[in-house]
PDB file of C-alpha atoms in Angstrom:
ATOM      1  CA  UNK K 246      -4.887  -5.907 -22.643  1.00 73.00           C
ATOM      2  CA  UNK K 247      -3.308  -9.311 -23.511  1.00 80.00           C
ATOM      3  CA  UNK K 248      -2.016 -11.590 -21.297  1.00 83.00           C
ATOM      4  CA  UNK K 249       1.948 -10.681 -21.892  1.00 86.00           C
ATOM      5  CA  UNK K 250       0.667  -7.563 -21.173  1.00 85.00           C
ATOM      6  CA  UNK K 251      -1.193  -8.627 -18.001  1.00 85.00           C
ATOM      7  CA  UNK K 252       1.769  -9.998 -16.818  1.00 89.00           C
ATOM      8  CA  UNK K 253       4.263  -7.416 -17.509  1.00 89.00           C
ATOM      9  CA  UNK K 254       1.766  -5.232 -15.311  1.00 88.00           C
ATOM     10  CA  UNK K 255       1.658  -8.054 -12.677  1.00 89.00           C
ATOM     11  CA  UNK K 256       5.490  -8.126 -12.411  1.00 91.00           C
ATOM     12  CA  UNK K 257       5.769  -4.170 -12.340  1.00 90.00           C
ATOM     13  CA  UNK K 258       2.937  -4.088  -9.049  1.00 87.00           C
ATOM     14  CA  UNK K 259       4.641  -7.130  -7.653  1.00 89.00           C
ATOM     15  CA  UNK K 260       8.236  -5.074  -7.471  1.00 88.00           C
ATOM     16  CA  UNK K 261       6.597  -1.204  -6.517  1.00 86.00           C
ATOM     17  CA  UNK K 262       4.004  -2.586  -4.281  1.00 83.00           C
ATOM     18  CA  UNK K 263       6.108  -3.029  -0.855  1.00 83.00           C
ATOM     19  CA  UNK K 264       8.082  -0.492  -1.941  1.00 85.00           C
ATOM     20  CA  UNK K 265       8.261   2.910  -0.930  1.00 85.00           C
ATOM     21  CA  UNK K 266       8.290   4.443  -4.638  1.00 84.00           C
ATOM     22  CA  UNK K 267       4.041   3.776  -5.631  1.00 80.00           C
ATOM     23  CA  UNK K 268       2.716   1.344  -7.291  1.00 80.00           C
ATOM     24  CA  UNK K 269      -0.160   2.817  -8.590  1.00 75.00           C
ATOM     25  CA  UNK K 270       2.017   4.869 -10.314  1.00 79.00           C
ATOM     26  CA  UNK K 271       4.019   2.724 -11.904  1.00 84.00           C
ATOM     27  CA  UNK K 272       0.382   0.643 -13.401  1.00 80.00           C
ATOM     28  CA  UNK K 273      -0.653   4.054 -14.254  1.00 77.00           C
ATOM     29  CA  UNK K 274       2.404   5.260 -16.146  1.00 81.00           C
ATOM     30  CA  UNK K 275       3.462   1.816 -17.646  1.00 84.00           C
ATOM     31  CA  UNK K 276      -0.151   1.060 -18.424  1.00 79.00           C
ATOM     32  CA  UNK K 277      -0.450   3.709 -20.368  1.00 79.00           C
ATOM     33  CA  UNK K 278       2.700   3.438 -22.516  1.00 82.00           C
ATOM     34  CA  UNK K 279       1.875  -0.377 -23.536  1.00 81.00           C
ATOM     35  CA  UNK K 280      -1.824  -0.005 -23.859  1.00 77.00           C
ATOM     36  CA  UNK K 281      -2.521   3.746 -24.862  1.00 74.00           C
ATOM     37  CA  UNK K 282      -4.989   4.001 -21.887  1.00 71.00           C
ATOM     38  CA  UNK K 283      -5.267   3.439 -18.109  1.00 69.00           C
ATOM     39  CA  UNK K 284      -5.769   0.130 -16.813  1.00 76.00           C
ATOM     40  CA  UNK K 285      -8.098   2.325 -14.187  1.00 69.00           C
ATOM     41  CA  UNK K 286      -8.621   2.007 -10.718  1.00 67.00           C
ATOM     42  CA  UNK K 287     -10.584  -1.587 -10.810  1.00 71.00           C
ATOM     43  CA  UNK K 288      -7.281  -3.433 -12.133  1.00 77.00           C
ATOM     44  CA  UNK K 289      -5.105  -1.934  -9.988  1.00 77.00           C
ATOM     45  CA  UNK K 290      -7.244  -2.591  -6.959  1.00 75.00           C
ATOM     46  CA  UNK K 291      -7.782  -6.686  -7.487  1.00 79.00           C
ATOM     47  CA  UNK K 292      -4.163  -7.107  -8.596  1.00 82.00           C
ATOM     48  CA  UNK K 293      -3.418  -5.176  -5.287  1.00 81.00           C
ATOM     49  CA  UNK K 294      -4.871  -8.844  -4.058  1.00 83.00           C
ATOM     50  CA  UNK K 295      -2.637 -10.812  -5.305  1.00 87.00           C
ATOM     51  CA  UNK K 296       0.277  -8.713  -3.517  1.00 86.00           C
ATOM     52  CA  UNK K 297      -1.751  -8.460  -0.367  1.00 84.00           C
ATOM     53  CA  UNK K 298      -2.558 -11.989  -0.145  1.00 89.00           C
ATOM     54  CA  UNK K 299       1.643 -12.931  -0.491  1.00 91.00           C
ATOM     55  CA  UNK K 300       1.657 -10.533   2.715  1.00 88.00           C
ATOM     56  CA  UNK K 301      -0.430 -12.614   4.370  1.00 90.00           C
ATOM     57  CA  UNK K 302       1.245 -15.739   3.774  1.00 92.00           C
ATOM     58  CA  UNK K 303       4.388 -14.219   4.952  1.00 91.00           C
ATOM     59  CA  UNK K 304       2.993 -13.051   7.936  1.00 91.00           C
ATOM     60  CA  UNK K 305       0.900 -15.465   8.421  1.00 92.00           C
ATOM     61  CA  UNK K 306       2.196 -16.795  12.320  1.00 94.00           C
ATOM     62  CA  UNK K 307       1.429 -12.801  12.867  1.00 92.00           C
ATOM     63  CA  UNK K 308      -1.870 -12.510  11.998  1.00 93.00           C
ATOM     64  CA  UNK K 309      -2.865 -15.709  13.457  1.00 94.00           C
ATOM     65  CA  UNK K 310      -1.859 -14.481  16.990  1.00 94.00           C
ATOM     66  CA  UNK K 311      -3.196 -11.308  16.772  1.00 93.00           C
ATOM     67  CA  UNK K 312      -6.461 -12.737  15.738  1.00 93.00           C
ATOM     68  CA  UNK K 313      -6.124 -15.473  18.622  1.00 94.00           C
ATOM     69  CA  UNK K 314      -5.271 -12.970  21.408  1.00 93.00           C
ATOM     70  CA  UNK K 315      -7.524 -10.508  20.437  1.00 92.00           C
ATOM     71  CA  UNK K 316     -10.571 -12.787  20.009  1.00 92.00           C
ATOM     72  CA  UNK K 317      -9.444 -14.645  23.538  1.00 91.00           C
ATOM     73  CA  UNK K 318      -8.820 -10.684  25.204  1.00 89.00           C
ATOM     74  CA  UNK K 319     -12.010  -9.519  24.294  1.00 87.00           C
ATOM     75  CA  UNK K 320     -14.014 -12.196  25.140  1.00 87.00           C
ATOM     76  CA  UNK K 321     -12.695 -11.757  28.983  1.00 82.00           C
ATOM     77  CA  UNK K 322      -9.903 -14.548  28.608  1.00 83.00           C
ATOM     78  CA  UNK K 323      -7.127 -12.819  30.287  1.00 81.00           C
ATOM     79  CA  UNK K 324      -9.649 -11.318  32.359  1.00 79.00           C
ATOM     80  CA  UNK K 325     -13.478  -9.197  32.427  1.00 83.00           C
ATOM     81  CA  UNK K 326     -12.806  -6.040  33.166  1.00 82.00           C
ATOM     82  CA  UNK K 327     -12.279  -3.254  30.366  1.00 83.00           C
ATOM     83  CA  UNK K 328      -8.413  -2.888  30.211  1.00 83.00           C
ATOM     84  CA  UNK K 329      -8.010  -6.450  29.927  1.00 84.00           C
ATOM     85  CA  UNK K 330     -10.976  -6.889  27.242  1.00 82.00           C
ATOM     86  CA  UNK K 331      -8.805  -3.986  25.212  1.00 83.00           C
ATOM     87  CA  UNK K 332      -5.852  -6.088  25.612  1.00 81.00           C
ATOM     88  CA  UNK K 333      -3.577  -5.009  28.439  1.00 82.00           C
ATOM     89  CA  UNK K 334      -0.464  -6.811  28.330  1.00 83.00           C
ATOM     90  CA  UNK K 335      -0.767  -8.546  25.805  1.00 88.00           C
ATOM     91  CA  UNK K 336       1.017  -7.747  23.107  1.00 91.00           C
ATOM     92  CA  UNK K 337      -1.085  -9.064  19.717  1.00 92.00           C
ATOM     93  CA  UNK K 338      -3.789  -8.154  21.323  1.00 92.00           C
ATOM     94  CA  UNK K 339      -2.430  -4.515  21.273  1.00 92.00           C
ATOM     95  CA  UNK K 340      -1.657  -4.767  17.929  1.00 92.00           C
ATOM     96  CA  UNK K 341      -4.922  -5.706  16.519  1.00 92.00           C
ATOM     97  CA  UNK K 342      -6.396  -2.623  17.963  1.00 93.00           C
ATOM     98  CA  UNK K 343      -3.696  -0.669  16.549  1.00 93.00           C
ATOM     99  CA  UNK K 344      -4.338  -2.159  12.995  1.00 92.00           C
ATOM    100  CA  UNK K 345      -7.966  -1.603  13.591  1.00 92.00           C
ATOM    101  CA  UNK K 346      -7.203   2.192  14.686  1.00 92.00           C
ATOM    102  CA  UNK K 347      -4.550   2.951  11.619  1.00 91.00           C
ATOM    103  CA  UNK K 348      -7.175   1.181   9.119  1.00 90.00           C
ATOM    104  CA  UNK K 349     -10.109   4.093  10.058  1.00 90.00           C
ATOM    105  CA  UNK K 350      -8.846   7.244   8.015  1.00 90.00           C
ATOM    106  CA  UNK K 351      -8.225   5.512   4.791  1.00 86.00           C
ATOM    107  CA  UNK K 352     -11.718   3.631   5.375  1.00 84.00           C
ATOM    108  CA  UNK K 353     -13.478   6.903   5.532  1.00 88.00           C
ATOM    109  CA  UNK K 354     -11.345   8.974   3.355  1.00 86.00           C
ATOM    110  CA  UNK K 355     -11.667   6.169   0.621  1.00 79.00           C
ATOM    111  CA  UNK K 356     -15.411   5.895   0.702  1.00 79.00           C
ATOM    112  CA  UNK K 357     -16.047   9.726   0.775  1.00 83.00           C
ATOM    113  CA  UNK K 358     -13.492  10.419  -1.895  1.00 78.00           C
ATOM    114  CA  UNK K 359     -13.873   7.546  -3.814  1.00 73.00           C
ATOM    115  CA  UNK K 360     -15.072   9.303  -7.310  1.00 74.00           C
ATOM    116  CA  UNK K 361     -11.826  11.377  -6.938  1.00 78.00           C
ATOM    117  CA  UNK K 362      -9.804   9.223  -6.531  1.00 72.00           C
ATOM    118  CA  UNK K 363     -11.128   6.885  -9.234  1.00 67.00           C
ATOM    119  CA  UNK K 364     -10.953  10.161 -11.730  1.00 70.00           C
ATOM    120  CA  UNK K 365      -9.277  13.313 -10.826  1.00 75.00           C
ATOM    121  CA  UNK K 366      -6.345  12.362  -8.808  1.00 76.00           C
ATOM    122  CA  UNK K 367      -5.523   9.803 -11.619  1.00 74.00           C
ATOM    123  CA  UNK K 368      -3.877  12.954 -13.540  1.00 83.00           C
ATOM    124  CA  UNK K 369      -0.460  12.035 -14.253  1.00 85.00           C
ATOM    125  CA  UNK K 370       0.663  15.724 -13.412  1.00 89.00           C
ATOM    126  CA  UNK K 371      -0.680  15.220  -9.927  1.00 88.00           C
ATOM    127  CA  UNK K 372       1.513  11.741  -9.577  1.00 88.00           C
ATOM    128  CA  UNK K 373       4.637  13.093 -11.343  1.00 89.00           C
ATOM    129  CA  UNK K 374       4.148  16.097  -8.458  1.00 91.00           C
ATOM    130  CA  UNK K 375       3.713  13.769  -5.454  1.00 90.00           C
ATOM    131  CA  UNK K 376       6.496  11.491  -6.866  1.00 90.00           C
ATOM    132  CA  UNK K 377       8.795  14.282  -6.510  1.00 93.00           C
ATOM    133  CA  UNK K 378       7.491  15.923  -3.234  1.00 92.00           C
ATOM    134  CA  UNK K 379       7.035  12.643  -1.572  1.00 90.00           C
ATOM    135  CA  UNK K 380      10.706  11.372  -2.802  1.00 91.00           C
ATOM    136  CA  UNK K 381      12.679  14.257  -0.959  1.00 93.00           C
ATOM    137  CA  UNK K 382      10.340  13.891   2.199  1.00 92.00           C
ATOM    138  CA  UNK K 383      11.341  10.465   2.559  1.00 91.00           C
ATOM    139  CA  UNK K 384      15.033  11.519   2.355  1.00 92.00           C
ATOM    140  CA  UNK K 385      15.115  14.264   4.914  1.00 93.00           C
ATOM    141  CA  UNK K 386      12.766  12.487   7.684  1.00 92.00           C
ATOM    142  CA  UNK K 387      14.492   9.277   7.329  1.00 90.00           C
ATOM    143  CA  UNK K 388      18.186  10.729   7.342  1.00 89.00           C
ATOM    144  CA  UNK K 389      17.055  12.414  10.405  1.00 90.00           C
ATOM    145  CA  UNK K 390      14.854  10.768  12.496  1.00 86.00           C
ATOM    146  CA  UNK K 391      16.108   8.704  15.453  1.00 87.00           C
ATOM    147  CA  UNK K 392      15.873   4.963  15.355  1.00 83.00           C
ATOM    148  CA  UNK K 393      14.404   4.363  19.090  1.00 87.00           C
ATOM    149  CA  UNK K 394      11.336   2.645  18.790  1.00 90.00           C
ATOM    150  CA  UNK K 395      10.319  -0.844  17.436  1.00 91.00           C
ATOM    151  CA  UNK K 396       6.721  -2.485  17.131  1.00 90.00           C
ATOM    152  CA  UNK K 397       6.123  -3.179  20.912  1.00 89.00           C
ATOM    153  CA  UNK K 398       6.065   0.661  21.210  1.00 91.00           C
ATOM    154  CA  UNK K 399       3.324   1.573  19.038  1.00 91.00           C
ATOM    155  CA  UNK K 400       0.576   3.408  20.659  1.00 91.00           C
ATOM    156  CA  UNK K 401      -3.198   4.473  19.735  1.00 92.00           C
ATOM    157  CA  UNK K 402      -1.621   8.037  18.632  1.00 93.00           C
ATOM    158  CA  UNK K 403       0.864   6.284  16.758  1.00 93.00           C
ATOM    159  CA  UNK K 404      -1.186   4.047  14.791  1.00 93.00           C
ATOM    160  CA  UNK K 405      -4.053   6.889  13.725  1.00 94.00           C
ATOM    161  CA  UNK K 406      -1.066   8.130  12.426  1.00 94.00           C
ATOM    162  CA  UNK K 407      -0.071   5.345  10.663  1.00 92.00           C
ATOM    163  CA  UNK K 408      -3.497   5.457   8.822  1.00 91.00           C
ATOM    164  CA  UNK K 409      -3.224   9.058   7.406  1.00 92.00           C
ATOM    165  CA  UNK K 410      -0.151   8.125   6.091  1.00 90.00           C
ATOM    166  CA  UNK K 411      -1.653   5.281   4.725  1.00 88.00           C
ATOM    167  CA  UNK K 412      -4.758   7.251   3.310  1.00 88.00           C
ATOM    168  CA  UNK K 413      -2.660   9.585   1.082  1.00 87.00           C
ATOM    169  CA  UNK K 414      -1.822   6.296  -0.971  1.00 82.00           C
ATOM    170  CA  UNK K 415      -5.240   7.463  -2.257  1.00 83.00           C
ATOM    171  CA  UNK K 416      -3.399   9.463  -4.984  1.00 84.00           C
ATOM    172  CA  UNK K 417      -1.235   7.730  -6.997  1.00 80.00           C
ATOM    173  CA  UNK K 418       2.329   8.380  -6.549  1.00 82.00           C
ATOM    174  CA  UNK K 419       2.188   8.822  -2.942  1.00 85.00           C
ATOM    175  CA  UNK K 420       2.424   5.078  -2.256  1.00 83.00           C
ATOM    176  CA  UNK K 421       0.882   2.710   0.364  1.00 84.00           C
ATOM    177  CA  UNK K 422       4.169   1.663   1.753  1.00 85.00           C
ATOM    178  CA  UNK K 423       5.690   5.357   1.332  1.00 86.00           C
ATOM    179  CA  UNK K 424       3.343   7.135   3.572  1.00 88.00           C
ATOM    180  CA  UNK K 425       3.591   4.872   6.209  1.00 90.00           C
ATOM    181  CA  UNK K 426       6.820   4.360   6.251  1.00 90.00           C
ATOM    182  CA  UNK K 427       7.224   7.889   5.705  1.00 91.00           C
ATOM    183  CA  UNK K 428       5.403   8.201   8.979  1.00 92.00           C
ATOM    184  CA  UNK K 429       6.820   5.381  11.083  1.00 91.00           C
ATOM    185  CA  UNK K 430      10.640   7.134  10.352  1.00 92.00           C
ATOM    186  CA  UNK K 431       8.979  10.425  11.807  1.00 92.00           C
ATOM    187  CA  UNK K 432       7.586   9.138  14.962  1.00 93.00           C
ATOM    188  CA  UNK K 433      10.898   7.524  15.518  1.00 92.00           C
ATOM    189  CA  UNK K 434      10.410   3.488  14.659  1.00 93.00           C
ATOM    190  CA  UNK K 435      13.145   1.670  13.129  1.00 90.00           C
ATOM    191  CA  UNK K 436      13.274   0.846   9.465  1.00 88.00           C
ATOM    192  CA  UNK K 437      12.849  -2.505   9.727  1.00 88.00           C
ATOM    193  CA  UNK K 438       9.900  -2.270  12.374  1.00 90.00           C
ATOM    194  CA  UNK K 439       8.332   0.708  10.058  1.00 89.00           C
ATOM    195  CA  UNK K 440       8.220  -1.636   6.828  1.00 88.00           C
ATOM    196  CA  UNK K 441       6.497  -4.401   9.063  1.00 89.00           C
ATOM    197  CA  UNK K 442       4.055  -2.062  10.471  1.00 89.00           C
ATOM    198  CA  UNK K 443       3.388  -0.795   7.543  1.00 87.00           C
ATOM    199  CA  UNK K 444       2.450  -4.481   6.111  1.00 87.00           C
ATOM    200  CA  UNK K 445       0.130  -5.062   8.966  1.00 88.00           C
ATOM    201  CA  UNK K 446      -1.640  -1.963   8.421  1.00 86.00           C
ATOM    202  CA  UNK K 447      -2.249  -2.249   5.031  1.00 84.00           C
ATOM    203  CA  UNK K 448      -3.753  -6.251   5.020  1.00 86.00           C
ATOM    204  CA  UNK K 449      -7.310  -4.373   5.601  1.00 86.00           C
ATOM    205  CA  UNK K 450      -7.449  -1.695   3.454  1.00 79.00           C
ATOM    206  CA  UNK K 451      -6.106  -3.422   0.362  1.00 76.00           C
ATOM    207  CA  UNK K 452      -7.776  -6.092   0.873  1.00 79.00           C
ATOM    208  CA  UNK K 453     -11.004  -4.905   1.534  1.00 78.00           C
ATOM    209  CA  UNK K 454     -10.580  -2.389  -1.396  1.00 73.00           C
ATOM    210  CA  UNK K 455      -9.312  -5.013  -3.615  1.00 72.00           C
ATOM    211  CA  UNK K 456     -12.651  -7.215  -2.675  1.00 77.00           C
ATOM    212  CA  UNK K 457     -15.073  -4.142  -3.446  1.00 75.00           C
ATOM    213  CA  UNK K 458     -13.707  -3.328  -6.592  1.00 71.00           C
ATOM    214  CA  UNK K 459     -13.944  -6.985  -7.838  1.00 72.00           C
ATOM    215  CA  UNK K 460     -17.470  -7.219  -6.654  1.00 75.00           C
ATOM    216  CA  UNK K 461     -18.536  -3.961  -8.695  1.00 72.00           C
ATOM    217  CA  UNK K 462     -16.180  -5.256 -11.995  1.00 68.00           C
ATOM    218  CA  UNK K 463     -18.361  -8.244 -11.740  1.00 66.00           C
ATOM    219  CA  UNK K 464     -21.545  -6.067 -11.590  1.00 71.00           C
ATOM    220  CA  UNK K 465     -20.205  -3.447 -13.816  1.00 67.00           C
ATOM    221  CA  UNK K 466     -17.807  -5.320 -16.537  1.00 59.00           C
ATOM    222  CA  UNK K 467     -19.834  -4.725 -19.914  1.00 61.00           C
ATOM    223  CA  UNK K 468     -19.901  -0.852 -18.715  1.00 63.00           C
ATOM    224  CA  UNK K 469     -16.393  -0.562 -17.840  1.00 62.00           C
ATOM    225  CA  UNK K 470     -14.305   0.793 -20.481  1.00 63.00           C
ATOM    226  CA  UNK K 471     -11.548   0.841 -18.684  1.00 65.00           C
ATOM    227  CA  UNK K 472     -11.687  -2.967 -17.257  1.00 69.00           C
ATOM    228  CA  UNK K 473      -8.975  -5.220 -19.304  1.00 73.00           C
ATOM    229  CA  UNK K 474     -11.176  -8.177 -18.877  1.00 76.00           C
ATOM    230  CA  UNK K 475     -10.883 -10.936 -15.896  1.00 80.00           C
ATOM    231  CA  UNK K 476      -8.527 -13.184 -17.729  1.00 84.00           C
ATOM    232  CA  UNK K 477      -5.600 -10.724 -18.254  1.00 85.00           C
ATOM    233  CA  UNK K 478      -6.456  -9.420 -14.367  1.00 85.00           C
ATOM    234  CA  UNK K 479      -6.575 -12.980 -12.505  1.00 88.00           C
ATOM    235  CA  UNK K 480      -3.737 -13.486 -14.272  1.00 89.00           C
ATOM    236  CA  UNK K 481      -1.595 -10.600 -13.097  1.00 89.00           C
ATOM    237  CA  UNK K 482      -2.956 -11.102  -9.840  1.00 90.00           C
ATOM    238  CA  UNK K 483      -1.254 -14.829  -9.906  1.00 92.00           C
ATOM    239  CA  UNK K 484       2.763 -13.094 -11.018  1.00 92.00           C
ATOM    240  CA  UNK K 485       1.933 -10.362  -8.104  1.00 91.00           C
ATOM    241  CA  UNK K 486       1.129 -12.678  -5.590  1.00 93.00           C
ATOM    242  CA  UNK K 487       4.090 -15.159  -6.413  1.00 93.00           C
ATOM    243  CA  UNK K 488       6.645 -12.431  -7.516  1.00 93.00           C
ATOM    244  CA  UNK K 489       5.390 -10.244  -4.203  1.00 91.00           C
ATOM    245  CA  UNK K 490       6.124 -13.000  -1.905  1.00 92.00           C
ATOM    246  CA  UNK K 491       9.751 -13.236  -3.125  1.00 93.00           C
ATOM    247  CA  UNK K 492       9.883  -9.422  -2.759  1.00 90.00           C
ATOM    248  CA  UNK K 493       8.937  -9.321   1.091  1.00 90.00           C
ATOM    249  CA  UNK K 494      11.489 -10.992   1.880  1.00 90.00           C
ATOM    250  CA  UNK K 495      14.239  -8.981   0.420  1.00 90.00           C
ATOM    251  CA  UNK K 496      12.725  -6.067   1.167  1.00 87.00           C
ATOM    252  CA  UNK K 497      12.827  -6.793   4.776  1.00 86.00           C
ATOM    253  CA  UNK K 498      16.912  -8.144   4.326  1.00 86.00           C
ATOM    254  CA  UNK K 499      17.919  -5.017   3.008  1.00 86.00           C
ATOM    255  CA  UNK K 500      15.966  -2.540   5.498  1.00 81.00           C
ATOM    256  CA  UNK K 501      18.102  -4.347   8.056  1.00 78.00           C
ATOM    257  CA  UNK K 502      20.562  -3.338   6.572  1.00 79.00           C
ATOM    258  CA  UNK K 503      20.041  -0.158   4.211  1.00 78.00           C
ATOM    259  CA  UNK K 504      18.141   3.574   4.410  1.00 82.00           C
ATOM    260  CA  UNK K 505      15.557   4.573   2.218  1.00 87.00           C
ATOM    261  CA  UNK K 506      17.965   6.687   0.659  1.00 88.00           C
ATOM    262  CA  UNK K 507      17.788   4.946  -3.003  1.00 90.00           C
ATOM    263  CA  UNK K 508      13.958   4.469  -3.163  1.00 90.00           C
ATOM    264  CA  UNK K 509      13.860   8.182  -2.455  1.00 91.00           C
ATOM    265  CA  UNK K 510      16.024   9.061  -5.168  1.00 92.00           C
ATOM    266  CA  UNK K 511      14.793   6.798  -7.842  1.00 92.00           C
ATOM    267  CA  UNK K 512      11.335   8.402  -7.109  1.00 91.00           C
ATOM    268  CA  UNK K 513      12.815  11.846  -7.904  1.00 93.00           C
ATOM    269  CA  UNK K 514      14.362  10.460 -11.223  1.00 92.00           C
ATOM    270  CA  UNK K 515      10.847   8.837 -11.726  1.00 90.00           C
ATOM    271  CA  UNK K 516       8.817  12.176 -11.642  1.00 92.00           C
ATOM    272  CA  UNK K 517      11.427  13.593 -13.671  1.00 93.00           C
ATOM    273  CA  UNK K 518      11.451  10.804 -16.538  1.00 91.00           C
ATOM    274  CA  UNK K 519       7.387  11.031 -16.596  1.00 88.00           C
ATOM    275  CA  UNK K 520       7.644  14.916 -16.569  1.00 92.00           C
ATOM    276  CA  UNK K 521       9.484  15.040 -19.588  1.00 92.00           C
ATOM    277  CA  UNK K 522       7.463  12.340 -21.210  1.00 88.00           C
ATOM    278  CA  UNK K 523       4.397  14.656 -20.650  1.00 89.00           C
ATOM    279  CA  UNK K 524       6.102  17.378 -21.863  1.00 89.00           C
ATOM    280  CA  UNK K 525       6.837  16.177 -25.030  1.00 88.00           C
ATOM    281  CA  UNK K 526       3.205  14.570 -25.440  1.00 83.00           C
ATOM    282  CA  UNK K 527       4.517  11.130 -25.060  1.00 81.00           C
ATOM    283  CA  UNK K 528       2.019  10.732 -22.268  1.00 78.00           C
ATOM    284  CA  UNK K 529      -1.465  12.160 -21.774  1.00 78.00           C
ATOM    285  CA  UNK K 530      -1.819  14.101 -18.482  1.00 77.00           C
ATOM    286  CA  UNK K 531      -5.709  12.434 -18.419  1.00 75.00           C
ATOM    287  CA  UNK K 532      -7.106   9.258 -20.440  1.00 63.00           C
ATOM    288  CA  UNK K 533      -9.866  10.582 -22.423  1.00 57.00           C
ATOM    289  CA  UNK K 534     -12.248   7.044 -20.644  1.00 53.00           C
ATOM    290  CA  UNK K 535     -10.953   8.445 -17.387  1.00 51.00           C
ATOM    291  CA  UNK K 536     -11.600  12.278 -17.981  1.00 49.00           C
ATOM    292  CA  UNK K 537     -15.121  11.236 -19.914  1.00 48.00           C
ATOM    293  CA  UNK K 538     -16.093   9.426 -16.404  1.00 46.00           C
ATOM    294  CA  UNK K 539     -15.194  12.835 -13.985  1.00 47.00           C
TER     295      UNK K 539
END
């Protein structure tokens, strides 16, 4: 990988990433038609950083109150007995506990299936499939699901749930963002309060995933066939942070505004497109470095 091509991967994770469409997928598919291979799990995961780190900046006044108030709550602040240490009544308190709650699945499910997901579910016949699948359950739930709850509602219940959606991210062409969302629409949330949510959840996982898989690259990188090297990577981390951060925000403005109807059908065209591209041999189903590491 060169560093055009590092940065035509950076901008490509910077527009799927908050979006409800996969960006895993998109690496996977694009990475393979301009470098003839995966850019494997590692890449994706630290440019995942850069994105991540744009959320934080963006949400920033967010995550400093919910750290504040739920450092101040459980230390006995707003007072010592249980409830209160939990965060009763206060609302960023709440929240942290939430994010904490909706983080546990895709901790555990991304530890225990972590070979899988780093070989097997990588098979582009598996992400055209969930593409497609994934594209027309968007459509339905959120064309019928009521609009009646916003972030102050979210419960314990609501936020494990939250977390499964997140944890199906796990195979590429789900997406992060999707499967939350996904969820949030089901249980009722607005759109707007569902994309938020769904940023807040996924500060954690990404980031902690993103931080692991650096730390092995740097242990593993002369073993690594699939690794592109750290230039090309920091690099692409840099245009997904900066391009990401742009992205948030107009994401959010058209939410407002807009259903998920279009990401829902360009996901369907999407599987479609890469179907036919496998068909025809255009694309390998497997990368051989991927299929020689199952």
């Amino acid at each position: 990988m060169n560093f055009f091509q590092a940065i035509v991967l950076g901008i490509i994770q910077a527009l799927t990433e908050y979006l409800p469409v996969s960006s895993s997928a998109h690496i996977r598919i694009f990475g393979d038609l301009m470098l003839g291979s995966d850019p494997g799990a590692a890449f994706t995961a630290i440019i995942q950083i850069g994105t991540e780190l744009a959320v934080v900046l963006y949400f920033r006044r967010d995550i400093i109150n919910i750290l504040t108030h739920w450092f101040a709550c459980l230390f006995g602040k707003n007072g010592k007995d249980f409830k209160s240490r939990m965060g009763r009544g206060d609302y960023y308190a709440t929240m942290g506990w939430n994010v904490i709650v909706g983080s546990i699945p895709i901790v555990i499910l991304g530890f225990t299936l972590q070979n899988i997901v780093e070989t097997t579910l990588r098979n582009l016949w598996i992400t055209v499939t969930v593409l497609f699948l994934f594209g027309i359950l968007l459509w339905v739930v959120d064309a019928r699901a009521r609009q009646s709850k916003t972030m102050a509602d979210m419960t314990y219940r609501d936020a494990f749930l939250f977390g499964l959606g997140q944890s199906l991210a796990l195979i590429p062409g789900v997406s992060r963002s999707g499967g939350t969302i996904t969820v949030g629409r089901a249980l009722g949330y607005e759109r707007e309060a569902a994309v938020r949510l769904s940023f807040l959840m996924a500060i954690p996982a990404v980031l902690g995933s993103g931080l692991l898989e650096a730390v092995k690259a740097v242990k593993n990188y002369k073993a690594d066939a699939l690794f592109p090297g750290w230039g090309p990577t920091i690099v692409a981390a840099v245009v997904c942070f900066i391009l990401g951060y742009i992205v948030i925000i107009g994401f959010l403005k058209f939410v407002s505004t807009f259903s998920y109807k279009a990401f829902a059908i360009y996901r369907i065209g999407l599987a479609v497109v890469v179907a036919l591209l496998l068909l025809f041999g255009v694309l390998p189903a497997i990368d051989p470095s991927v299929a020689a590491a199952a």
